[in-house]
XYZ file of C-alpha atoms in Angstrom:
566
model
C 84.199 2.913 -67.732
C 83.129 0.678 -65.812
C 85.463 0.438 -62.887
C 84.359 4.057 -62.899
C 80.955 3.146 -62.762
C 81.275 0.684 -60.129
C 83.972 2.840 -58.093
C 81.219 5.134 -58.233
C 78.468 3.333 -57.697
C 79.780 1.661 -54.694
C 79.756 4.213 -52.956
C 75.718 5.193 -52.914
C 76.102 1.272 -52.643
C 77.667 1.162 -49.928
C 75.195 2.434 -47.377
C 72.073 0.217 -48.913
C 73.063 -2.641 -46.027
C 72.705 -0.496 -43.557
C 68.959 1.120 -44.668
C 68.082 -2.404 -45.403
C 68.973 -3.031 -41.833
C 67.176 -0.345 -41.080
C 64.604 -1.426 -43.263
C 64.324 -4.797 -42.090
C 64.666 -3.381 -37.859
C 61.602 -1.503 -39.045
C 59.669 -4.591 -40.753
C 60.533 -6.020 -37.767
C 58.598 -3.318 -35.567
C 56.218 -3.461 -38.104
C 55.701 -7.676 -37.915
C 55.696 -7.185 -34.168
C 53.194 -4.306 -34.739
C 50.494 -6.368 -36.878
C 50.770 -9.204 -34.830
C 50.140 -6.900 -31.229
C 47.146 -4.648 -33.491
C 44.558 -7.510 -33.245
C 45.632 -7.697 -29.106
C 45.066 -4.274 -29.452
C 41.729 -4.375 -31.565
C 39.856 -6.508 -29.668
C 39.760 -5.551 -26.374
C 38.118 -2.117 -27.514
C 34.937 -3.974 -28.040
C 34.800 -4.360 -31.345
C 31.936 -6.702 -31.657
C 31.244 -7.383 -28.005
C 30.538 -3.694 -27.627
C 26.065 -2.984 -26.967
C 24.926 -0.889 -30.586
C 21.579 -0.676 -28.399
C 19.753 -0.479 -25.219
C 18.467 -4.239 -25.475
C 21.892 -5.534 -25.612
C 23.397 -3.429 -22.726
C 23.647 -5.814 -19.755
C 23.067 -3.193 -16.724
C 25.939 -3.344 -13.782
C 23.841 -2.566 -11.035
C 25.183 1.026 -10.712
C 22.870 3.711 -11.652
C 25.651 6.488 -13.356
C 27.308 4.045 -15.166
C 23.556 2.437 -16.680
C 21.500 5.534 -17.008
C 24.544 7.172 -18.373
C 25.434 3.950 -21.067
C 21.945 4.194 -21.876
C 21.057 7.244 -22.641
C 24.463 7.292 -25.178
C 22.812 3.869 -26.681
C 19.529 5.380 -27.297
C 21.500 8.461 -28.824
C 20.726 11.161 -26.617
C 24.169 13.709 -26.660
C 23.535 15.784 -23.874
C 21.763 13.828 -20.886
C 20.961 14.422 -17.105
C 23.304 12.892 -14.349
C 23.043 10.816 -11.548
C 23.722 13.063 -8.774
C 23.234 12.721 -5.292
C 20.103 14.634 -3.670
C 21.519 17.526 -2.016
C 20.018 17.901 1.893
C 20.503 21.083 3.901
C 23.197 20.992 6.500
C 21.952 19.738 9.849
C 24.035 22.283 11.603
C 23.731 26.482 10.203
C 25.933 28.511 11.450
C 25.104 32.210 11.312
C 27.124 34.919 9.367
C 29.196 37.332 11.261
C 27.470 40.805 11.973
C 26.698 43.488 10.520
C 28.804 46.167 12.784
C 32.123 44.459 11.998
C 33.691 45.687 9.431
C 34.484 43.267 6.293
C 38.564 42.542 5.903
C 40.382 41.890 3.499
C 40.058 38.558 3.083
C 36.675 38.441 3.546
C 35.647 40.258 0.594
C 37.912 38.082 -1.838
C 35.848 34.908 0.028
C 32.750 36.687 -0.435
C 33.648 37.207 -4.274
C 34.363 33.887 -4.721
C 31.089 32.573 -2.485
C 29.118 35.189 -5.037
C 30.840 33.183 -8.208
C 30.172 29.878 -6.649
C 26.551 30.290 -5.848
C 25.852 31.701 -9.169
C 27.021 28.686 -10.981
C 25.736 26.493 -8.411
C 22.039 28.083 -9.107
C 22.772 27.168 -12.746
C 23.981 23.824 -11.531
C 20.394 23.549 -9.694
C 18.330 23.947 -11.998
C 20.037 21.991 -14.791
C 17.644 18.066 -15.471
C 19.181 16.147 -13.164
C 18.154 11.877 -11.593
C 18.972 12.437 -7.770
C 19.491 9.780 -5.541
C 19.405 8.843 -2.212
C 21.823 6.214 -1.265
C 22.174 4.450 2.296
C 24.871 5.683 3.773
C 26.953 2.304 4.520
C 26.630 0.434 1.263
C 25.607 3.042 -1.123
C 22.679 1.121 -2.536
C 20.069 3.516 -3.978
C 17.163 3.908 -2.588
C 14.982 6.584 -3.672
C 14.902 8.329 -7.336
C 13.861 11.777 -7.520
C 13.190 13.459 -10.811
C 12.046 16.941 -11.060
C 11.124 19.533 -13.729
C 11.880 18.186 -16.621
C 10.116 16.374 -19.282
C 10.685 12.560 -19.032
C 10.038 10.841 -22.479
C 8.939 7.971 -23.002
C 12.353 6.989 -24.141
C 13.311 7.993 -20.648
C 11.040 6.100 -19.196
C 11.939 2.890 -21.213
C 15.773 3.635 -19.979
C 14.415 3.734 -16.507
C 12.978 0.228 -17.373
C 16.288 -0.860 -18.270
C 18.419 0.510 -15.461
C 16.021 0.861 -12.437
C 15.151 -3.098 -11.835
C 18.599 -4.239 -11.296
C 18.941 -2.062 -7.738
C 17.690 -4.432 -5.217
C 17.047 -1.690 -2.320
C 15.214 0.610 -4.239
C 12.110 2.031 -1.982
C 10.639 5.122 -3.318
C 10.041 6.686 -7.437
C 9.607 10.166 -7.045
C 8.358 11.824 -10.204
C 7.612 15.543 -10.139
C 6.502 18.104 -12.644
C 7.711 15.361 -15.096
C 4.668 16.220 -17.680
C 3.419 12.957 -17.903
C 1.013 11.661 -20.054
C -1.758 9.039 -20.180
C 0.169 7.219 -22.530
C 3.482 7.643 -20.757
C 2.504 6.867 -17.238
C 1.007 3.554 -18.877
C 4.899 3.106 -19.529
C 6.059 4.412 -15.951
C 3.104 1.304 -14.805
C 4.421 -1.188 -16.264
C 8.345 -0.463 -15.192
C 6.805 -1.157 -11.539
C 6.375 -4.826 -11.465
C 10.111 -5.072 -12.971
C 11.439 -3.328 -10.169
C 12.581 -5.080 -6.451
C 10.051 -6.059 -4.359
C 11.009 -3.241 -1.707
C 9.656 -0.676 -4.168
C 6.875 0.907 -2.040
C 6.407 4.327 -2.842
C 5.210 5.960 -5.638
C 5.355 9.900 -5.594
C 3.220 11.403 -8.995
C 2.971 15.385 -8.027
C 2.369 17.815 -10.582
C 1.834 15.852 -13.428
C -2.195 16.636 -14.198
C -3.318 13.654 -17.075
C -6.437 14.735 -19.528
C -7.986 11.051 -18.915
C -7.134 11.434 -15.012
C -5.965 7.310 -15.264
C -4.328 7.350 -11.578
C -6.535 4.440 -10.650
C -4.432 2.177 -12.827
C -1.537 2.898 -9.940
C -4.134 0.890 -7.772
C -5.385 -2.315 -8.883
C -5.317 -5.487 -7.471
C -1.944 -6.593 -8.200
C -0.409 -3.883 -7.550
C 2.652 -3.462 -4.684
C 2.156 0.299 -4.609
C 2.022 0.792 -0.841
C 1.931 4.850 -0.214
C 0.753 6.706 -3.247
C 0.868 10.769 -3.498
C -1.435 12.311 -6.154
C -1.122 16.251 -4.862
C -1.340 19.067 -7.488
C -2.741 16.349 -10.150
C -5.943 18.442 -10.558
C -8.039 15.592 -9.878
C -11.630 16.479 -10.091
C -14.820 14.910 -8.981
C -14.302 12.363 -12.019
C -11.030 11.500 -11.219
C -12.136 10.808 -7.806
C -14.824 8.528 -8.985
C -12.159 6.454 -10.926
C -9.735 6.728 -7.336
C -13.032 5.438 -5.125
C -13.453 2.758 -7.568
C -10.156 1.025 -7.380
C -10.180 1.655 -3.287
C -13.347 -1.188 -3.286
C -16.086 -2.309 -4.692
C -18.758 -5.224 -4.509
C -16.385 -7.294 -6.002
C -12.778 -6.231 -5.666
C -11.011 -4.251 -3.537
C -7.469 -2.962 -2.673
C -5.574 -4.587 -0.457
C -2.018 -2.938 -0.633
C -2.586 0.276 -0.661
C -1.915 2.436 2.975
C -1.409 6.126 2.063
C -3.320 7.858 -0.306
C -2.728 11.638 -1.128
C -4.919 13.326 -2.366
C -4.074 17.310 -1.478
C -4.308 20.310 -3.660
C -6.756 19.137 -6.185
C -10.003 20.271 -7.045
C -12.588 17.592 -5.310
C -16.055 18.441 -4.515
C -18.751 16.754 -2.720
C -19.643 14.291 -5.709
C -15.920 13.531 -5.456
C -15.901 13.020 -1.631
C -18.746 10.875 -1.842
C -17.159 8.748 -4.438
C -14.102 8.181 -1.822
C -16.611 7.393 0.711
C -18.214 4.915 -0.976
C -14.456 3.607 -1.750
C -14.070 3.265 2.338
C -17.024 1.129 2.435
C -15.154 -1.982 2.244
C -11.749 -0.879 2.172
C -9.808 -2.565 5.331
C -6.274 -1.731 3.907
C -6.239 2.094 3.967
C -4.847 3.754 7.052
C -3.830 7.437 6.070
C -5.972 9.495 3.359
C -5.432 13.414 2.586
C -8.023 15.468 1.024
C -6.346 18.583 2.354
C -6.630 21.878 0.480
C -9.903 20.810 -1.897
C -13.459 22.139 -2.221
C -15.307 19.537 -0.286
C -18.742 21.212 1.721
C -20.895 19.842 4.215
C -22.280 17.328 1.968
C -19.245 15.651 1.142
C -17.841 15.969 4.767
C -20.981 14.104 6.202
C -20.579 11.055 3.312
C -16.972 10.881 4.940
C -18.331 11.145 8.382
C -21.006 8.343 7.458
C -18.795 5.539 6.370
C -16.956 5.810 9.656
C -19.826 4.749 11.895
C -22.429 2.294 11.329
C -23.843 2.186 8.225
C -26.979 0.404 6.403
C -26.074 -2.028 3.888
C -27.769 -1.305 0.614
C -29.883 -4.199 -1.485
C -26.711 -5.133 -3.722
C -24.811 -5.438 -0.853
C -26.909 -7.879 1.438
C -27.121 -10.020 -1.826
C -23.300 -10.233 -1.946
C -23.338 -10.910 2.041
C -25.609 -13.506 1.329
C -24.137 -15.282 -1.274
C -20.435 -14.552 0.517
C -22.191 -16.626 3.317
C -23.631 -19.417 1.567
C -20.067 -20.402 0.326
C -18.489 -20.322 3.381
C -20.903 -22.912 4.736
C -20.113 -24.775 1.748
C -16.675 -25.186 2.195
C -17.043 -25.271 5.757
C -18.724 -28.507 4.966
C -16.423 -29.729 2.425
C -13.125 -28.904 4.658
C -14.422 -30.785 8.097
C -13.696 -34.568 8.461
C -17.147 -35.108 10.085
C -19.409 -34.348 7.945
C -18.971 -38.448 6.480
C -19.250 -39.705 9.758
C -21.540 -38.355 11.835
C -25.466 -38.831 10.644
C -26.450 -37.900 7.467
C -30.222 -37.383 8.742
C -29.172 -33.959 10.550
C -27.257 -33.156 7.413
C -30.100 -33.781 4.847
C -32.409 -31.918 7.856
C -30.383 -28.996 7.410
C -29.744 -28.912 3.728
C -33.670 -29.508 2.557
C -34.145 -26.688 5.759
C -32.077 -24.023 3.910
C -33.620 -24.865 0.311
C -36.934 -24.258 1.875
C -35.523 -20.535 3.340
C -34.546 -19.772 0.411
C -37.574 -20.789 -1.565
C -39.942 -19.484 0.829
C -37.765 -16.175 1.679
C -37.536 -16.197 5.522
C -36.941 -13.363 7.070
C -33.284 -11.642 6.138
C -32.288 -12.191 9.749
C -32.402 -15.874 9.373
C -30.763 -15.531 5.928
C -27.708 -13.370 6.710
C -26.455 -15.093 9.833
C -25.951 -18.449 10.154
C -26.549 -19.301 13.404
C -29.581 -17.236 13.962
C -31.086 -19.425 10.890
C -30.041 -22.694 12.237
C -31.976 -21.714 15.596
C -35.150 -19.924 14.236
C -35.625 -22.831 11.823
C -34.970 -25.626 14.171
C -36.377 -24.988 16.849
C -40.231 -24.475 15.485
C -40.182 -27.813 13.524
C -40.129 -29.899 17.064
C -37.669 -29.960 20.058
C -38.627 -33.936 20.078
C -36.215 -34.314 17.264
C -34.137 -32.811 19.170
C -33.925 -34.915 22.254
C -34.672 -38.298 20.335
C -31.520 -37.165 18.140
C -29.079 -36.048 21.402
C -30.905 -39.649 23.181
C -29.246 -41.215 19.956
C -25.876 -39.278 20.206
C -25.761 -40.273 23.947
C -26.043 -44.398 22.892
C -23.513 -44.369 20.427
C -21.502 -43.083 23.136
C -22.262 -45.829 25.298
C -21.178 -48.366 21.991
C -18.154 -46.544 21.578
C -17.123 -46.659 25.367
C -18.017 -50.297 25.758
C -15.840 -50.833 22.988
C -13.033 -48.597 23.819
C -13.575 -48.608 28.002
C -9.625 -47.484 28.131
C -10.051 -44.429 26.413
C -13.997 -43.301 27.322
C -12.711 -39.535 26.873
C -12.344 -39.901 22.902
C -15.976 -39.958 21.418
C -16.047 -37.099 23.754
C -13.069 -35.483 22.281
C -14.850 -35.898 18.723
C -18.311 -34.632 19.566
C -17.824 -30.731 19.666
C -16.077 -31.704 16.633
C -19.208 -33.351 15.222
C -21.626 -30.400 16.355
C -19.849 -27.630 15.305
C -22.478 -27.583 12.512
C -25.138 -28.217 15.147
C -25.026 -25.372 17.447
C -27.725 -27.595 19.543
C -25.571 -29.794 21.519
C -22.704 -27.706 22.190
C -24.426 -26.155 25.493
C -25.438 -29.202 26.800
C -21.831 -30.564 26.693
C -20.512 -27.725 28.378
C -22.901 -27.691 30.773
C -23.215 -31.599 31.809
C -19.559 -31.927 31.339
C -16.963 -28.987 32.525
C -13.764 -30.886 31.330
C -15.138 -31.849 28.282
C -14.887 -29.064 26.258
C -11.183 -28.557 26.730
C -9.502 -31.563 25.485
C -12.240 -30.996 22.365
C -10.811 -27.518 22.089
C -7.377 -28.536 21.976
C -8.185 -31.590 19.587
C -9.004 -28.864 17.110
C -6.573 -27.106 17.471
C -4.162 -29.674 16.614
C -6.251 -31.188 13.746
C -8.087 -28.730 12.196
C -6.038 -25.243 12.065
C -5.963 -24.926 8.002
C -10.226 -24.339 8.009
C -10.038 -22.316 10.937
C -7.342 -20.255 9.072
C -8.979 -20.114 5.755
C -12.223 -19.113 7.370
C -10.391 -16.426 9.531
C -8.617 -15.272 6.255
C -12.206 -15.293 4.773
C -13.898 -13.045 7.478
C -10.621 -10.737 7.594
C -10.397 -10.436 3.407
C -14.592 -9.484 3.075
C -15.719 -6.990 5.158
C -19.161 -8.359 4.215
C -18.679 -11.202 6.509
C -17.888 -8.929 9.592
C -20.825 -8.935 12.483
C -23.514 -7.198 11.388
C -26.667 -5.347 13.207
C -30.294 -5.244 12.799
C -32.929 -2.660 13.305
C -35.972 -2.183 12.223
C -35.702 -4.374 9.573
C -32.440 -2.916 8.379
C -28.612 -4.458 8.396
C -26.348 -2.467 9.513
C -22.094 -2.779 9.679
C -20.042 -1.600 12.421
C -18.418 0.944 9.217
C -14.801 1.252 8.553
C -12.465 1.481 11.906
C -9.310 0.763 10.206
C -8.913 4.606 9.187
C -6.413 5.973 11.377
C -5.364 9.503 9.543
C -8.042 11.340 7.813
C -6.957 15.317 6.749
C -9.283 17.425 5.545
C -7.467 20.658 6.245
C -8.112 23.717 3.849
C -11.991 22.803 2.688
C -15.062 24.360 2.930
C -16.661 22.478 5.559
C -18.892 24.577 7.722
C -20.550 23.540 11.427
C -23.090 20.868 9.814
C -20.094 18.449 8.402
C -18.585 19.849 11.756
C -21.532 18.227 13.718
C -20.904 14.944 11.280
C -17.491 14.241 12.408
C -18.484 15.312 16.099
C -21.276 12.490 15.924
C -18.461 9.693 14.323
C -16.062 10.851 16.879
C -18.501 10.971 19.882
C -19.410 7.059 18.346
C -15.832 5.724 18.161
C -14.768 6.713 21.747
C -18.210 5.866 23.527
C -17.576 1.986 21.214
C -14.267 1.540 22.375
C -14.362 1.903 25.912
C -14.808 -1.240 27.409
C -13.113 -2.859 25.063
C -9.573 -3.533 24.217
C -7.609 -1.816 22.014
C -5.517 -3.925 20.613
C -8.120 -6.749 20.103
C -9.172 -5.339 16.720
C -9.448 -1.923 14.645
C -9.353 1.255 17.241
C -10.832 3.765 14.020
C -9.708 7.784 14.072
C -6.491 8.683 15.869
C -6.003 11.696 13.706
C -8.328 14.146 12.128
C -7.445 17.599 10.553
C -10.290 20.163 10.365
C -8.583 23.486 10.576
C -8.942 26.168 8.023
C -12.528 25.525 7.048
C -15.777 27.685 7.511
C -16.221 27.491 11.095
C -14.235 29.072 13.836
C -12.116 27.416 15.762
C -13.798 28.289 18.799
C -17.223 27.173 18.452
C -18.424 24.153 21.002
C -18.468 21.361 18.557
C -15.392 21.511 17.376
C -14.027 21.886 20.952
C -15.353 19.204 22.006
C -14.003 16.730 18.820
C -10.472 18.312 20.107
C -11.541 16.628 23.158
C -12.379 13.831 22.275
C -9.292 13.264 19.818
C -6.772 14.207 22.427
C -6.250 11.407 24.463
C -6.192 9.057 21.481
C -3.660 11.408 18.815
C -0.165 9.887 19.473
C 1.446 13.298 18.198
C -0.588 15.005 21.134
C 0.619 12.329 23.220
C 4.181 12.694 22.119
C 4.326 16.692 22.591
C 2.250 16.109 26.206
C 4.873 14.184 27.204
C 8.097 16.237 26.058
C 6.180 19.230 27.531
C 6.038 17.399 30.716
C 9.740 16.257 30.617
C 11.111 19.650 29.583
C 9.021 21.199 32.759
C 11.243 22.250 35.754
C 10.874 20.443 38.766
C 9.179 23.320 41.260
C 11.852 23.274 44.565
C 10.349 21.066 47.331
């Protein structure tokens, strides 16, 4: 039994080694698989894979970064980053209707209609459109159009836009911005590249109209477009204050587009007040608003000499005093020269401030020194000039090889007391030339600083005194003003005629490159006056030789005109 049992049992046991071998091979494969599994699991970013947008490291490719950040933020369906569609430059006209379409044309037209329907639906899907450089494919402009940009989306943009090193413009058109999301967007701008200069927020009306936050002193926005935002006089007041006040001024904004809003005469007056002390804005559009004659006259008044207010006069005096103290502290000859002169000047200035001498003497330092020192006695001037001559003789006797050195120091010393400068120019014609050269070589920083303060603060510009009032030359930095489609009548037109005529007459004897030239283009069409009225034709005649666009058109017409046969 045992043998029989063993015999039949041997038959099933015979194949067991094979099965064991096969199981052995399976176990070996399993061991290999077990060894290989960790190697395959690790590259699948088990622990290295970011689980939140904060952990994600942007690559600089907007399409990849935006999609990954949207997934990490919990979005399942999110906009795609696509290239902004552009119309083809060459348009081929279709076949004429007289020709009968062939079967191939019918099949093509059917496929084209289906493709056009699909393309229409694709066009209306939310996308992030970009314009890239054709050579290095770097993103230069970003367009978000027609879909609501929530705060989470703006947070994603604040993560993926800063790595774009060539970004120049951000355009948000009808994205449903609120005052809260605008603050989020403003915090995004400093994080972006320094090449970002243009911001367009069109079709985004805000309840608090806080667009002025984009025009702060530390803002880097150069071109700002705020069309179709329902901005009224209250919003224009905030924008005017952002342009300039007595103590602050925007120095970066070059162009501002406020077209298609609800700005009236009051808002135009606030914008004009902002233009009084602003010297950076070159291009301003107030087209298609509600401006009438009163607002137009305010804008025209700022572009020609206007009277300074009491607050502006007080601030001007403060700036002049600060400038004088800075010049005295910077000049090296203040301690070397006779202290009696400076002491007299200081006491004279204190007396002038206490007694309140005429405002003309307090405003202009040159007029002040001359009007104060001349009535107190010319004998002092002669004695002081005699003392200066004696000092020159003493120094000349000690330094006989170089007799011109003390003469070079005199202009620098006399720069503060302006009495001795004409005497040196009259007596010795060659003396001032080396003195000026020495000034340029030894004191360039002080001169540059003085020029910078004059350029930065318009209250230090030259003024004109008439009938006891102080007038500033006006804003001549603004080159382009667009008032198309408002409600301006002939009274406002006459104000602009007077301004344009004054600018044209004041710039005739001077050369244009030396300073601001005033308006080069003025758009007044589609208002409440006839284009054939004499005032408008006079404005056009005065602006025609100054308008660069009209000049280019005239040159193009002359080039295209056929040459008459001889």
